[in-house]
PDB file of C-alpha atoms in Angstrom:
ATOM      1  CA  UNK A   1       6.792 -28.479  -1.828  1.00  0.00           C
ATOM      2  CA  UNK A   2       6.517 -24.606  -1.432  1.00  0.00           C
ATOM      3  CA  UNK A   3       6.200 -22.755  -4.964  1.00  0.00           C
ATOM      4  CA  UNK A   4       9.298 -21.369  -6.048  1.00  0.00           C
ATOM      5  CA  UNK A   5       8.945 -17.068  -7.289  1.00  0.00           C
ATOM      6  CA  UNK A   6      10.177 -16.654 -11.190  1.00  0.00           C
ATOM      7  CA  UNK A   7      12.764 -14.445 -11.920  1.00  0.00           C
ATOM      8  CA  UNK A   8      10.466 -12.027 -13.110  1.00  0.00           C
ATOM      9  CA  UNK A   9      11.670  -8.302 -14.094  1.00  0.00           C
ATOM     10  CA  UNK A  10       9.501  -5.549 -12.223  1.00  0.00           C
ATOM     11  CA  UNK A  11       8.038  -4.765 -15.414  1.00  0.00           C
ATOM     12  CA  UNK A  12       6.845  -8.131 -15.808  1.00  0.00           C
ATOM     13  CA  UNK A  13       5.556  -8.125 -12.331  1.00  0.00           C
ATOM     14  CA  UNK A  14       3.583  -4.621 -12.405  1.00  0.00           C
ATOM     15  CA  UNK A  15       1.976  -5.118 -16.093  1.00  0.00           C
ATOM     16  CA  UNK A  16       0.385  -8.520 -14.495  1.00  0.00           C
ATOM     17  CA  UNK A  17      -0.778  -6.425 -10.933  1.00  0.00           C
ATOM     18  CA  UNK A  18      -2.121  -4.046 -13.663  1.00  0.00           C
ATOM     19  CA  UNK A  19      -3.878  -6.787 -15.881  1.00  0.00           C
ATOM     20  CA  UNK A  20      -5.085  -7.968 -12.773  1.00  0.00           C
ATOM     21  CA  UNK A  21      -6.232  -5.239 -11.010  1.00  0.00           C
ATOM     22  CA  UNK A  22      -8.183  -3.312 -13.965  1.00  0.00           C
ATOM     23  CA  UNK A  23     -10.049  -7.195 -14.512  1.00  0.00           C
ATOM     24  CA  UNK A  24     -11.179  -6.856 -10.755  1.00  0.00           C
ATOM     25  CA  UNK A  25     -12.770  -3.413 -11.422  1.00  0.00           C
ATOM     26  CA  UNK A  26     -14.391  -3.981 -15.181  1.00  0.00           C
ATOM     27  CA  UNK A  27     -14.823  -7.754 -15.192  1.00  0.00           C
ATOM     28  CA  UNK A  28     -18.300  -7.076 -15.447  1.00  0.00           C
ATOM     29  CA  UNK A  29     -18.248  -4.433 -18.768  1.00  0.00           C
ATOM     30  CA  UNK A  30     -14.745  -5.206 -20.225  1.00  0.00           C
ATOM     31  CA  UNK A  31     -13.583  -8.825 -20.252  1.00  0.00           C
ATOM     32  CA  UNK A  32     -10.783  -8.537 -23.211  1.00  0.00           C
ATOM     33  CA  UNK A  33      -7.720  -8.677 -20.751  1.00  0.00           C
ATOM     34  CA  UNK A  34      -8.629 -12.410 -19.494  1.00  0.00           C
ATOM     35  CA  UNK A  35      -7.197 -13.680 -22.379  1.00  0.00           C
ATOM     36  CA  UNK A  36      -4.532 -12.478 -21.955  1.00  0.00           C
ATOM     37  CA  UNK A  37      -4.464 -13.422 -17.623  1.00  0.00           C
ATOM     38  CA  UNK A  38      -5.253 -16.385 -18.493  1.00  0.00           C
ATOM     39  CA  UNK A  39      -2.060 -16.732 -20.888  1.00  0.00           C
ATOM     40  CA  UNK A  40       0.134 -16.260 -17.472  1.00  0.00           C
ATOM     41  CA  UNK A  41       0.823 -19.434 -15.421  1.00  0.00           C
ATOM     42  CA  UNK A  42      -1.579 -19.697 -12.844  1.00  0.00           C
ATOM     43  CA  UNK A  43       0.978 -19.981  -9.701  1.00  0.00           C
ATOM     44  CA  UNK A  44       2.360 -16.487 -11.170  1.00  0.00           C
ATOM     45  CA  UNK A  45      -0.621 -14.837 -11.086  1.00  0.00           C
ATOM     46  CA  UNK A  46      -1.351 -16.087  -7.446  1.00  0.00           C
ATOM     47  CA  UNK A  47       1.772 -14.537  -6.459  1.00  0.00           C
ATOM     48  CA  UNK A  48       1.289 -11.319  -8.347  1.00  0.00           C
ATOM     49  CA  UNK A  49      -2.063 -10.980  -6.255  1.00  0.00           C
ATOM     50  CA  UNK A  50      -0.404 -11.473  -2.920  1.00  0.00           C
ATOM     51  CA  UNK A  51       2.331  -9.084  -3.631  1.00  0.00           C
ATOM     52  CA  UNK A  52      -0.318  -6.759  -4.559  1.00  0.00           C
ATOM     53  CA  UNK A  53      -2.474  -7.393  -1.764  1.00  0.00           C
ATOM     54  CA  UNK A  54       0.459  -6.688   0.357  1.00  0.00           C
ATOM     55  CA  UNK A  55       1.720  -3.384  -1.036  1.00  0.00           C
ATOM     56  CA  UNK A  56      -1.884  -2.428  -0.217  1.00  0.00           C
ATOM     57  CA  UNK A  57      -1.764  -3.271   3.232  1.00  0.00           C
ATOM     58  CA  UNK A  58       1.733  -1.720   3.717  1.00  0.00           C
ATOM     59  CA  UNK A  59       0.044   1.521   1.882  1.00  0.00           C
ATOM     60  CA  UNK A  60      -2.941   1.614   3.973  1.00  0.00           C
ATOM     61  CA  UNK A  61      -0.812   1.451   7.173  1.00  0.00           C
ATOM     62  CA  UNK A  62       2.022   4.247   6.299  1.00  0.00           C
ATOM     63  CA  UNK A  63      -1.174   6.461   5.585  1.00  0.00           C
ATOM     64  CA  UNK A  64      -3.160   5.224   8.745  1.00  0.00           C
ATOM     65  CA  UNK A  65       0.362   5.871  10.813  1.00  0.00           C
ATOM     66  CA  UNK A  66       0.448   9.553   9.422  1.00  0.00           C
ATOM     67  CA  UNK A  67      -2.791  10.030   9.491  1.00  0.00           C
ATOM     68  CA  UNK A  68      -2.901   8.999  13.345  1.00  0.00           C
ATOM     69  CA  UNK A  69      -0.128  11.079  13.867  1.00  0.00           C
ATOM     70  CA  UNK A  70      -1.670  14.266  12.192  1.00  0.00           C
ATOM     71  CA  UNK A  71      -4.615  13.797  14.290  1.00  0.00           C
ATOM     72  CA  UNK A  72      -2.060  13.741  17.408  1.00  0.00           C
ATOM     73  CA  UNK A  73      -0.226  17.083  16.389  1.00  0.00           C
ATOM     74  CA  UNK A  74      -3.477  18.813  15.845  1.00  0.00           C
ATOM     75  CA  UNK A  75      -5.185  17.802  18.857  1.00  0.00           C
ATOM     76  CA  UNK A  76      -1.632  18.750  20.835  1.00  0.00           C
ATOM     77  CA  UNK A  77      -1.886  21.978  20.365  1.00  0.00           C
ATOM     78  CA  UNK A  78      -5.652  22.620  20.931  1.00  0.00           C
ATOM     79  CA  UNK A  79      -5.200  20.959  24.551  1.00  0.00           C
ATOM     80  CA  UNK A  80      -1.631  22.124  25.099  1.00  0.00           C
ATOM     81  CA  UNK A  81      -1.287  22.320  29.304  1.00  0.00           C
ATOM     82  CA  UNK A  82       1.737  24.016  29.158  1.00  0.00           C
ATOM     83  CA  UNK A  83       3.639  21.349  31.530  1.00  0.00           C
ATOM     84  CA  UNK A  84       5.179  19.339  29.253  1.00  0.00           C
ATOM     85  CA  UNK A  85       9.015  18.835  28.866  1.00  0.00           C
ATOM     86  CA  UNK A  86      10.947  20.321  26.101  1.00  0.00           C
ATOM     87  CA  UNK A  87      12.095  18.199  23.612  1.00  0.00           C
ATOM     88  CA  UNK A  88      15.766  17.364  23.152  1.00  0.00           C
ATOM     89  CA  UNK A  89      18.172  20.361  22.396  1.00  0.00           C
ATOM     90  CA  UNK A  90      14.952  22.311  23.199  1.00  0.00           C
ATOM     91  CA  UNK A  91      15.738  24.556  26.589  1.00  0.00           C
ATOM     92  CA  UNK A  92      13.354  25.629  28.743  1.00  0.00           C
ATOM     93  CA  UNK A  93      11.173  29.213  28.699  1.00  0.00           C
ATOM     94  CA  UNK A  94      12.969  30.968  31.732  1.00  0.00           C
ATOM     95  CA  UNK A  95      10.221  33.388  33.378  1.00  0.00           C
TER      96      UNK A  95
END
């Protein structure tokens, strides 16, 4: 039977991605905030991590789209040849 989500405010949602998140990066120095993890019910916090995990990924791909596309701009108009067609609305240079 697939796990239903709780009806969780955002709030909710974020301070546990939070809880979560700061545990992954001082787990080793700072271990107070497990407690309170550890309070939350165990399928909640799986699902907290995937929705985190996937707001990551989306993240990482809108900046590796514009980052791409930067990369194309600048590179388009160091090796401009001069023969390619004007863009839509655009009209054409007349000599």
């Amino acid at each position: 039977m697939a796990a239903t989500t709780p009806d969780l405010p955002l709030w909710a949602w974020n301070l546990i991605i939070a809880i979560q998140s700061y545990e992954d990066q001082h787990s080793s120095t700072h271990t107070c905030l497990q407690q309170v993890l550890t309070a939350v019910p165990e399928d909640v916090r799986h699902q907290a991590e995937g929705i985190s995990s996937y707001v990551r990924k989306a993240s990482g791909d809108e900046l590796a789209a514009k980052v791409t596309k930067r990369w194309d701009d600048i590179f388009g108009s160091f090796f401009a040849t001069g023969d390619t067609e004007p863009a839509e609305g655009e009209t054409e240079p007349t000599p």
